[in-house]
Amino acid sequence: MKVAVHGVSGRMGTTLLRLVHAADDLELAGALTRPGSPAVGRDAGELAGLGALGISVSDDVAAVLAGVDAVIDFSLPEPTLALLPRCVASGVPLVVGTTGFDSEGLAAIEAAATEVPVVFAPNMSVGVNVTLGLLSLTARALGEDWDVEVVEAHHRAKVDAPSGTALKMGEVVAEAWDKSLDAVAVYGRERRGGPRPSGVIGFSSIRAGDIVGEHTVLFAGRGERIEITHRAASRDNFAEGALRAVRFLPGRRPGLYDMQDVLGLSELLG
Ligand SMILES: NC(=O)c1ccc[n+]([C@@H]2O[C@H](COP(=O)([O-])OP(=O)(O)OC[C@H]3O[C@@H](n4cnc5c(N)ncnc54)[C@H](OP(=O)(O)O)[C@@H]3O)[C@@H](O)[C@H]2O)c1
């Protein structure tokens, strides 16, 4: 399968170049960056520290799309939105890992997905997505009688808290209870909060050192508890997920897919 990476000069872009090159079943056949980037014309392998691969970094989207089976995009919202109609015109399916779209951008992704298959997921980590499936199953089985707490830890430079992934985990539990997260979330308790009511989801955040990202969801019942933990060690996990997503595309009908579809979780978990 011939794959192009869009956004190759970025942190995710170089990680993807490395992992696509290392995959036996994928061929790196295109490397796209923004027009005017100093990376244009350089060998993509050299950009990723792999040595020369004979693939030049290009800003010529049409030429690259003519020679590939799929594109993996980790760039910025504006370049992604410019890429979508080009992929539609060339009939090339794509994986969109870029985040930060407004409602118009999300509508443009949905519109493109009526013409070509698109996998779109703001978190492509296989482990995180399987964890979300486990949380849904666990919360549905246990119900609201079990107390739920989400505890997350990240490096000291992270500015938002709780993390987007922690909030997503809370959303999945709230959804299993048929509630909105806003109605049940309790953030960062202080000393005089009174006893813990049932049916709420508590969030705690740790910010320290260089922790890449850890999330634990604790379900506590009477006399027992379950803890579901995901630990990230590097950003390779997002790129591995994007590779799973690109392998899912051949032969798919046009449509908007997410990582639950890619991993077959809906069928597995019911
Ligand atoms: N879905 C997930 O699991 C997941 C995981 C991690 C990150 N992300 C998202 O992925 C995106 C990229 O993350 P990152 O950490 O790699 O960011 P980054 O290092 O800032 O990389 C973004 C890259 O996009 C390039 N770019 C700008 N304009 C472009 C254009 N017209 N055509 C092609 N490329 C263009 C930039 O090139 P220049 O350097 O030349 O300006 C830059 O290298 C972000 O939206 C991030 O939130 C998603």
Short mmCIF file of C-alpha atoms and ligand atoms in Angstrom, two decimals:
data_model
loop_
_atom_site.label_atom_id
_atom_site.label_comp_id
_atom_site.label_asym_id
_atom_site.label_seq_id
_atom_site.Cartn_x
_atom_site.Cartn_y
_atom_site.Cartn_z
CA MET A 1 0.00 0.00 0.00
CA LYS A 2 1.49 3.33 -1.09
CA VAL A 3 1.12 6.01 1.57
CA ALA A 4 1.85 9.75 1.68
CA VAL A 5 2.34 11.73 4.88
CA HIS A 6 1.00 15.30 4.98
CA GLY A 7 2.77 17.55 7.54
CA VAL A 8 6.12 15.75 7.39
CA SER A 9 8.20 18.45 9.09
CA GLY A 10 6.19 18.26 12.30
CA ARG A 11 6.75 16.08 15.38
CA MET A 12 4.07 13.60 14.31
CA GLY A 13 5.13 13.87 10.65
CA THR A 14 8.69 12.71 11.30
CA THR A 15 7.46 9.95 13.63
CA LEU A 16 5.12 8.75 10.85
CA LEU A 17 7.89 8.81 8.23
CA ARG A 18 9.91 6.54 10.53
CA LEU A 19 7.06 4.11 11.24
CA VAL A 20 5.71 3.95 7.66
CA HIS A 21 9.23 3.24 6.43
CA ALA A 22 9.63 0.48 9.05
CA ALA A 23 6.29 -1.21 8.16
CA ASP A 24 6.67 -4.17 5.76
CA ASP A 25 3.20 -3.74 4.27
CA LEU A 26 3.40 0.02 3.67
CA GLU A 27 5.47 1.96 1.17
CA LEU A 28 6.33 5.61 1.79
CA ALA A 29 5.41 7.11 -1.58
CA GLY A 30 4.92 10.80 -0.79
CA ALA A 31 6.00 13.42 1.75
CA LEU A 32 4.05 16.68 1.81
CA THR A 33 4.75 19.93 3.61
CA ARG A 34 3.67 23.56 3.30
CA PRO A 35 4.67 25.64 0.28
CA GLY A 36 7.82 27.63 1.06
CA SER A 37 8.95 25.29 3.83
CA PRO A 38 12.75 24.87 3.94
CA ALA A 39 12.07 21.11 3.93
CA VAL A 40 10.81 21.18 0.29
CA GLY A 41 13.25 19.26 -1.94
CA ARG A 42 15.01 17.57 0.98
CA ASP A 43 15.02 13.78 1.19
CA ALA A 44 12.19 12.67 3.51
CA GLY A 45 14.37 9.98 5.06
CA GLU A 46 17.02 12.52 6.00
CA LEU A 47 14.34 14.73 7.56
CA ALA A 48 13.35 11.81 9.80
CA GLY A 49 16.94 10.80 10.60
CA LEU A 50 16.70 7.60 8.51
CA GLY A 51 19.26 8.39 5.81
CA ALA A 52 18.29 8.94 2.16
CA LEU A 53 15.14 7.13 0.99
CA GLY A 54 14.84 8.67 -2.49
CA ILE A 55 11.54 10.42 -1.66
CA SER A 56 11.72 14.21 -1.88
CA VAL A 57 9.63 16.38 0.41
CA SER A 58 7.12 18.14 -1.83
CA ASP A 59 4.50 20.90 -1.73
CA ASP A 60 2.86 19.63 -4.95
CA VAL A 61 -0.26 17.98 -3.54
CA ALA A 62 -1.77 16.93 -6.91
CA ALA A 63 1.43 15.22 -8.07
CA VAL A 64 1.83 13.30 -4.81
CA LEU A 65 -1.84 12.23 -4.70
CA ALA A 66 -1.54 10.83 -8.23
CA GLY A 67 0.91 8.21 -6.97
CA VAL A 68 -0.55 7.02 -3.64
CA ASP A 69 -3.33 4.81 -2.22
CA ALA A 70 -3.91 6.89 0.92
CA VAL A 71 -2.72 9.94 2.86
CA ILE A 72 -2.04 10.33 6.58
CA ASP A 73 -2.46 13.94 7.72
CA PHE A 74 -1.06 15.36 10.97
CA SER A 75 -0.69 19.08 10.25
CA LEU A 76 -2.88 22.07 11.12
CA PRO A 77 -6.61 22.64 10.54
CA GLU A 78 -6.16 25.04 7.59
CA PRO A 79 -3.85 22.78 5.53
CA THR A 80 -6.04 19.77 6.33
CA LEU A 81 -9.11 21.62 5.03
CA ALA A 82 -7.20 22.53 1.85
CA LEU A 83 -6.13 18.90 1.42
CA LEU A 84 -9.67 17.45 1.69
CA PRO A 85 -11.06 18.61 -1.70
CA ARG A 86 -7.80 17.54 -3.38
CA CYS A 87 -8.20 14.03 -1.97
CA VAL A 88 -11.85 13.99 -3.08
CA ALA A 89 -10.87 15.12 -6.60
CA SER A 90 -8.18 12.40 -6.79
CA GLY A 91 -10.33 9.72 -5.09
CA VAL A 92 -7.67 9.20 -2.41
CA PRO A 93 -8.86 8.12 1.08
CA LEU A 94 -7.27 9.69 4.14
CA VAL A 95 -6.54 9.50 7.83
CA VAL A 96 -6.93 12.83 9.65
CA GLY A 97 -5.11 13.07 12.98
CA THR A 98 -5.00 16.87 13.05
CA THR A 99 -7.01 18.46 15.87
CA GLY A 100 -8.52 21.87 16.59
CA PHE A 101 -11.26 22.14 13.93
CA ASP A 102 -14.19 24.50 14.44
CA SER A 103 -17.74 23.46 13.52
CA GLU A 104 -17.23 24.53 9.89
CA GLY A 105 -14.06 22.46 9.67
CA LEU A 106 -15.82 19.44 11.15
CA ALA A 107 -18.62 19.89 8.58
CA ALA A 108 -16.03 20.00 5.77
CA ILE A 109 -14.52 16.71 7.00
CA GLU A 110 -18.01 15.15 7.08
CA ALA A 111 -18.70 16.44 3.55
CA ALA A 112 -15.43 14.99 2.19
CA ALA A 113 -16.28 11.67 3.85
CA THR A 114 -19.40 11.36 1.68
CA GLU A 115 -17.02 11.08 -1.31
CA VAL A 116 -13.99 9.16 0.02
CA PRO A 117 -13.35 7.08 3.16
CA VAL A 118 -11.96 9.23 6.00
CA VAL A 119 -10.73 8.04 9.40
CA PHE A 120 -10.84 11.00 11.80
CA ALA A 121 -9.88 10.69 15.46
CA PRO A 122 -8.48 13.37 17.77
CA ASN A 123 -6.71 10.60 19.71
CA MET A 124 -5.41 7.75 17.55
CA SER A 125 -3.71 5.80 20.33
CA VAL A 126 -4.79 2.16 20.07
CA GLY A 127 -4.41 1.74 23.84
CA VAL A 128 -6.50 4.81 24.68
CA ASN A 129 -9.26 3.75 22.30
CA VAL A 130 -9.37 0.20 23.70
CA THR A 131 -9.42 1.75 27.20
CA LEU A 132 -12.46 3.85 26.20
CA GLY A 133 -14.23 0.67 25.07
CA LEU A 134 -13.40 -1.05 28.39
CA LEU A 135 -14.66 1.97 30.32
CA SER A 136 -17.96 1.95 28.48
CA LEU A 137 -18.42 -1.77 29.15
CA THR A 138 -17.41 -1.43 32.82
CA ALA A 139 -19.60 1.61 33.51
CA ARG A 140 -22.61 -0.03 31.85
CA ALA A 141 -22.15 -3.23 33.86
CA LEU A 142 -21.55 -1.52 37.23
CA GLY A 143 -24.05 1.33 36.99
CA GLU A 144 -24.03 4.50 39.06
CA ASP A 145 -23.75 2.74 42.46
CA TRP A 146 -20.00 2.45 41.99
CA ASP A 147 -18.05 5.65 42.56
CA VAL A 148 -15.95 6.77 39.58
CA GLU A 149 -12.79 8.88 39.82
CA VAL A 150 -10.50 9.84 36.93
CA VAL A 151 -6.87 10.52 37.90
CA GLU A 152 -4.42 11.75 35.27
CA ALA A 153 -0.73 12.74 35.28
CA HIS A 154 1.24 14.73 32.67
CA HIS A 155 4.51 16.62 32.32
CA ARG A 156 4.96 20.02 33.92
CA ALA A 157 4.64 21.94 30.59
CA LYS A 158 1.05 20.87 29.92
CA VAL A 159 -1.22 23.90 30.25
CA ASP A 160 -4.74 22.42 30.29
CA ALA A 161 -6.26 20.30 33.07
CA PRO A 162 -7.90 17.85 33.14
CA SER A 163 -6.46 16.47 29.90
CA GLY A 164 -8.69 16.07 26.83
CA THR A 165 -8.31 12.30 27.17
CA ALA A 166 -9.43 12.39 30.84
CA LEU A 167 -12.51 14.39 29.83
CA LYS A 168 -13.23 11.91 27.02
CA MET A 169 -12.98 9.07 29.56
CA GLY A 170 -15.45 10.90 31.80
CA GLU A 171 -17.77 11.45 28.83
CA VAL A 172 -17.77 7.73 28.02
CA VAL A 173 -18.73 6.86 31.63
CA ALA A 174 -21.40 9.59 31.74
CA GLU A 175 -22.80 8.38 28.43
CA ALA A 176 -23.03 4.83 29.81
CA TRP A 177 -25.12 6.30 32.66
CA ASP A 178 -27.23 8.22 30.16
CA LYS A 179 -26.04 11.55 31.62
CA SER A 180 -24.10 14.52 30.26
CA LEU A 181 -20.60 14.92 31.69
CA ASP A 182 -21.38 18.55 32.64
CA ALA A 183 -24.14 17.34 34.95
CA VAL A 184 -21.97 14.83 36.87
CA ALA A 185 -18.35 16.11 36.76
CA VAL A 186 -16.60 17.31 39.94
CA TYR A 187 -13.22 18.95 39.34
CA GLY A 188 -10.34 19.37 41.83
CA ARG A 189 -11.99 19.05 45.27
CA GLU A 190 -10.93 21.24 48.16
CA ARG A 191 -11.07 20.50 51.89
CA ARG A 192 -14.64 21.39 52.82
CA GLY A 193 -16.65 19.66 50.14
CA GLY A 194 -18.76 17.42 52.44
CA PRO A 195 -19.19 13.70 51.84
CA ARG A 196 -18.99 12.37 48.30
CA PRO A 197 -22.41 12.09 46.65
CA SER A 198 -23.16 9.09 44.42
CA GLY A 199 -23.46 9.45 40.67
CA VAL A 200 -20.65 11.95 40.19
CA ILE A 201 -17.33 11.59 38.33
CA GLY A 202 -14.36 13.15 40.14
CA PHE A 203 -11.30 14.44 38.26
CA SER A 204 -7.79 14.91 39.70
CA SER A 205 -4.73 16.12 37.78
CA ILE A 206 -1.04 15.72 38.57
CA ARG A 207 1.51 17.92 36.73
CA ALA A 208 5.12 16.88 37.31
CA GLY A 209 8.46 16.34 35.57
CA ASP A 210 8.40 14.71 32.14
CA ILE A 211 5.46 12.29 32.53
CA VAL A 212 4.24 11.62 28.97
CA GLY A 213 0.65 10.81 29.96
CA GLU A 214 -1.09 8.49 32.44
CA HIS A 215 -4.80 8.01 33.04
CA THR A 216 -6.48 5.82 35.65
CA VAL A 217 -10.23 5.42 35.99
CA LEU A 218 -11.13 4.02 39.39
CA PHE A 219 -14.47 2.29 39.94
CA ALA A 220 -15.06 1.75 43.67
CA GLY A 221 -17.88 -0.41 45.03
CA ARG A 222 -18.46 -1.82 48.52
CA GLY A 223 -15.49 -3.98 49.52
CA GLU A 224 -13.85 -3.99 46.07
CA ARG A 225 -12.57 -1.72 43.33
CA ILE A 226 -11.45 -1.84 39.70
CA GLU A 227 -8.73 0.41 38.26
CA ILE A 228 -8.30 0.76 34.49
CA THR A 229 -5.00 2.43 33.61
CA HIS A 230 -3.40 3.60 30.38
CA ARG A 231 0.23 4.76 30.32
CA ALA A 232 1.86 6.43 27.30
CA ALA A 233 5.61 6.18 26.94
CA SER A 234 6.07 8.18 23.71
CA ARG A 235 4.15 9.73 20.81
CA ASP A 236 4.82 6.59 18.75
CA ASN A 237 1.48 5.28 20.05
CA PHE A 238 -0.45 7.91 18.06
CA ALA A 239 1.49 7.08 14.88
CA GLU A 240 0.95 3.32 15.41
CA GLY A 241 -2.78 4.05 15.62
CA ALA A 242 -2.61 6.08 12.40
CA LEU A 243 -0.96 3.10 10.68
CA ARG A 244 -3.79 0.83 11.89
CA ALA A 245 -6.21 3.43 10.48
CA VAL A 246 -4.53 3.63 7.07
CA ARG A 247 -4.53 -0.18 6.75
CA PHE A 248 -8.30 -0.10 7.41
CA LEU A 249 -9.00 2.11 4.36
CA PRO A 250 -8.54 -0.08 1.23
CA GLY A 251 -11.86 -1.35 -0.09
CA ARG A 252 -13.93 0.80 2.33
CA ARG A 253 -16.99 2.67 1.14
CA PRO A 254 -16.91 6.46 1.51
CA GLY A 255 -17.79 7.43 5.08
CA LEU A 256 -16.53 8.97 8.29
CA TYR A 257 -14.85 6.36 10.47
CA ASP A 258 -13.23 6.61 13.92
CA MET A 259 -10.81 4.42 15.87
CA GLN A 260 -13.71 2.42 17.34
CA ASP A 261 -14.46 1.36 13.73
CA VAL A 262 -10.79 0.73 12.92
CA LEU A 263 -10.34 -1.50 15.97
CA GLY A 264 -13.72 -3.24 15.55
CA LEU A 265 -14.66 -2.25 19.10
CA SER A 266 -18.37 -1.69 18.45
CA GLU A 267 -18.79 -5.34 17.44
CA LEU A 268 -16.50 -6.64 20.19
CA LEU A 269 -18.16 -4.73 23.02
CA GLY A 270 -21.74 -4.58 21.76
N1 LIG B 1 -4.95 12.37 16.59
C1 LIG B 1 -3.96 12.14 17.44
O1 LIG B 1 -3.83 11.09 18.05
C2 LIG B 1 -2.91 13.22 17.60
C3 LIG B 1 -1.73 12.96 18.29
C4 LIG B 1 -0.74 13.94 18.34
C5 LIG B 1 -0.94 15.16 17.67
N2 LIG B 1 -2.12 15.37 17.02
C6 LIG B 1 -2.36 16.60 16.24
O2 LIG B 1 -1.62 16.51 15.03
C7 LIG B 1 -1.27 17.81 14.58
C8 LIG B 1 0.23 17.90 14.36
O3 LIG B 1 0.86 17.71 15.61
P1 LIG B 1 2.44 17.91 15.77
O4 LIG B 1 2.73 17.72 17.21
O5 LIG B 1 3.14 17.08 14.76
O6 LIG B 1 2.54 19.46 15.40
P2 LIG B 1 3.74 20.23 14.68
O7 LIG B 1 5.04 19.67 15.11
O8 LIG B 1 3.48 21.69 14.90
O9 LIG B 1 3.55 19.87 13.15
C9 LIG B 1 2.59 20.46 12.29
C10 LIG B 1 3.21 20.49 10.93
O10 LIG B 1 2.26 20.87 9.92
C11 LIG B 1 3.02 21.50 8.91
N3 LIG B 1 2.25 22.30 7.97
C12 LIG B 1 1.91 23.61 8.06
N4 LIG B 1 1.27 24.01 6.94
C13 LIG B 1 1.23 22.93 6.11
C14 LIG B 1 0.74 22.72 4.79
N5 LIG B 1 0.14 23.70 4.09
N6 LIG B 1 0.89 21.51 4.25
C15 LIG B 1 1.48 20.50 4.93
N7 LIG B 1 1.99 20.65 6.18
C16 LIG B 1 1.87 21.85 6.76
C17 LIG B 1 3.99 22.37 9.68
O11 LIG B 1 5.10 22.61 8.82
P3 LIG B 1 6.22 23.72 9.17
O12 LIG B 1 7.01 23.14 10.29
O13 LIG B 1 7.00 23.80 7.91
O14 LIG B 1 5.50 24.97 9.50
C18 LIG B 1 4.34 21.50 10.86
O15 LIG B 1 5.55 20.82 10.68
C19 LIG B 1 -1.83 18.76 15.64
O16 LIG B 1 -3.11 19.19 15.23
C20 LIG B 1 -1.93 17.89 16.88
O17 LIG B 1 -2.88 18.33 17.82
C21 LIG B 1 -3.09 14.43 16.96
#
